[in-house]
CSV table of C-alpha atoms in Angstrom, one decimal:
chain,number,residue,atom,x,y,z
A,1014,MET,CA,-0.6,-3.1,16.2
A,1015,ASN,CA,0.7,-6.6,15.8
A,1016,SER,CA,4.0,-8.1,14.6
A,1017,ARG,CA,2.8,-8.3,11.0
A,1018,SER,CA,1.8,-4.6,10.8
A,1019,ASP,CA,5.1,-3.7,12.4
A,1020,ASP,CA,6.6,-4.6,9.0
A,1021,ILE,CA,4.7,-2.0,7.1
A,1022,ASP,CA,7.0,0.5,5.4
A,1023,CYS,CA,5.3,3.8,6.4
A,1024,LEU,CA,2.4,4.7,8.6
A,1025,TRP,CA,1.1,8.3,8.7
A,1026,ILE,CA,0.1,9.1,12.2
A,1027,ASP,CA,-2.1,12.1,13.2
A,1028,GLY,CA,-1.6,14.3,16.3
A,1029,GLU,CA,-3.7,11.9,18.4
A,1030,ASN,CA,-1.4,8.9,17.5
A,1031,ASN,CA,-4.0,7.4,15.1
A,1032,VAL,CA,-2.9,5.7,11.9
A,1033,ILE,CA,-4.4,7.7,9.0
A,1034,LYS,CA,-2.6,6.2,6.0
A,1035,ALA,CA,-0.4,3.3,5.3
A,1036,PHE,CA,2.2,2.8,2.6
A,1037,GLU,CA,4.0,-0.3,1.3
A,1038,VAL,CA,6.8,0.1,-1.2
A,1039,GLU,CA,7.1,-3.2,-3.1
A,1040,HIS,CA,10.5,-3.8,-4.6
A,1041,SER,CA,11.4,-7.4,-3.8
A,1042,THR,CA,8.6,-9.1,-1.8
A,1043,GLY,CA,5.7,-8.6,-4.2
A,1044,VAL,CA,2.3,-7.0,-4.1
A,1045,ASP,CA,0.6,-9.9,-2.3
A,1046,SER,CA,2.7,-9.8,0.8
A,1047,GLY,CA,2.3,-6.0,1.0
A,1048,MET,CA,-1.5,-6.3,0.8
A,1049,SER,CA,-1.4,-9.0,3.4
A,1050,ARG,CA,0.6,-6.7,5.8
A,1051,MET,CA,-1.9,-3.9,5.2
A,1052,ALA,CA,-4.8,-6.3,6.0
A,1053,SER,CA,-3.1,-7.0,9.3
A,1054,LEU,CA,-3.7,-3.4,10.4
A,1055,GLN,CA,-7.4,-4.2,11.0
A,1056,ILE,CA,-8.4,-0.6,10.7
A,1057,GLN,CA,-10.1,1.4,8.0
A,1058,VAL,CA,-7.5,3.7,6.4
A,1059,PRO,CA,-6.3,4.2,2.9
A,1060,CYS,CA,-3.6,1.6,2.1
A,1061,TYR,CA,-1.2,2.5,-0.7
A,1062,ILE,CA,0.9,-0.1,-2.5
A,1063,VAL,CA,3.8,1.6,-4.3
A,1064,GLY,CA,4.9,-0.7,-7.1
A,1065,THR,CA,8.4,-0.7,-8.6
A,1066,GLN,CA,8.0,-3.3,-11.3
A,1067,ASP,CA,5.7,-3.1,-14.4
A,1068,ASN,CA,3.8,-6.3,-13.6
A,1069,TYR,CA,2.9,-5.2,-10.1
A,1070,SER,CA,-0.1,-3.1,-11.3
A,1071,LYS,CA,-1.6,-6.1,-13.0
A,1072,LYS,CA,-1.0,-8.4,-10.0
A,1073,PHE,CA,-2.5,-5.7,-7.7
A,1074,MET,CA,-5.7,-5.5,-9.7
A,1075,GLU,CA,-6.0,-9.3,-9.8
A,1076,LEU,CA,-5.6,-9.6,-6.0
A,1077,LYS,CA,-8.0,-6.7,-5.4
A,1078,GLU,CA,-10.7,-8.4,-7.5
A,1079,THR,CA,-10.2,-11.8,-6.1
A,1080,SER,CA,-8.5,-12.3,-2.7
A,1081,TYR,CA,-9.6,-8.9,-1.3
A,1082,LYS,CA,-12.9,-8.5,-3.2
A,1083,HIS,CA,-15.0,-8.5,-0.1
A,1084,SER,CA,-12.5,-6.7,2.1
A,1085,ASN,CA,-13.3,-3.3,3.5
A,1086,ILE,CA,-9.7,-2.2,3.0
A,1087,ASP,CA,-9.2,0.8,0.8
A,1088,PHE,CA,-6.3,-0.4,-1.3
A,1089,ILE,CA,-4.8,2.1,-3.8
A,1090,TYR,CA,-2.0,1.4,-6.2
A,1091,LEU,CA,0.7,4.0,-7.0
A,1092,ASP,CA,3.3,3.5,-9.7
A,1093,ASN,CA,6.8,4.3,-8.4
A,1094,LYS,CA,7.5,6.4,-11.4
A,1095,LYS,CA,4.4,8.6,-10.7
A,1096,VAL,CA,5.5,9.0,-7.1
A,1097,SER,CA,9.0,10.1,-8.3
A,1098,ARG,CA,7.4,12.6,-10.7
A,1099,GLU,CA,5.2,14.1,-8.0
A,1100,TYR,CA,8.2,14.3,-5.6
A,1101,ASN,CA,10.3,16.0,-8.3
A,1102,SER,CA,7.6,18.5,-9.1
A,1103,ILE,CA,7.5,19.7,-5.4
A,1104,ASN,CA,11.3,20.2,-5.2
């Protein structure tokens, strides 16, 4: 890892200490900085951006189709409200 990837909110690690998924919850810094941190991982894993503001979904799609169009990174957007509903359905 590098200092930029150390700032990622959540890394899921398997039993062999490999990163298998990454999550960024964007509340104040914005989608673009979260995607940039994910790109710093330099590994092929699903990278989830969890947005907390309505305009984040639109910005995510714009960045995915422009700045990260030729990237091999598997960016996935999750709306914070959906994550909360999923969590509440489990409990």
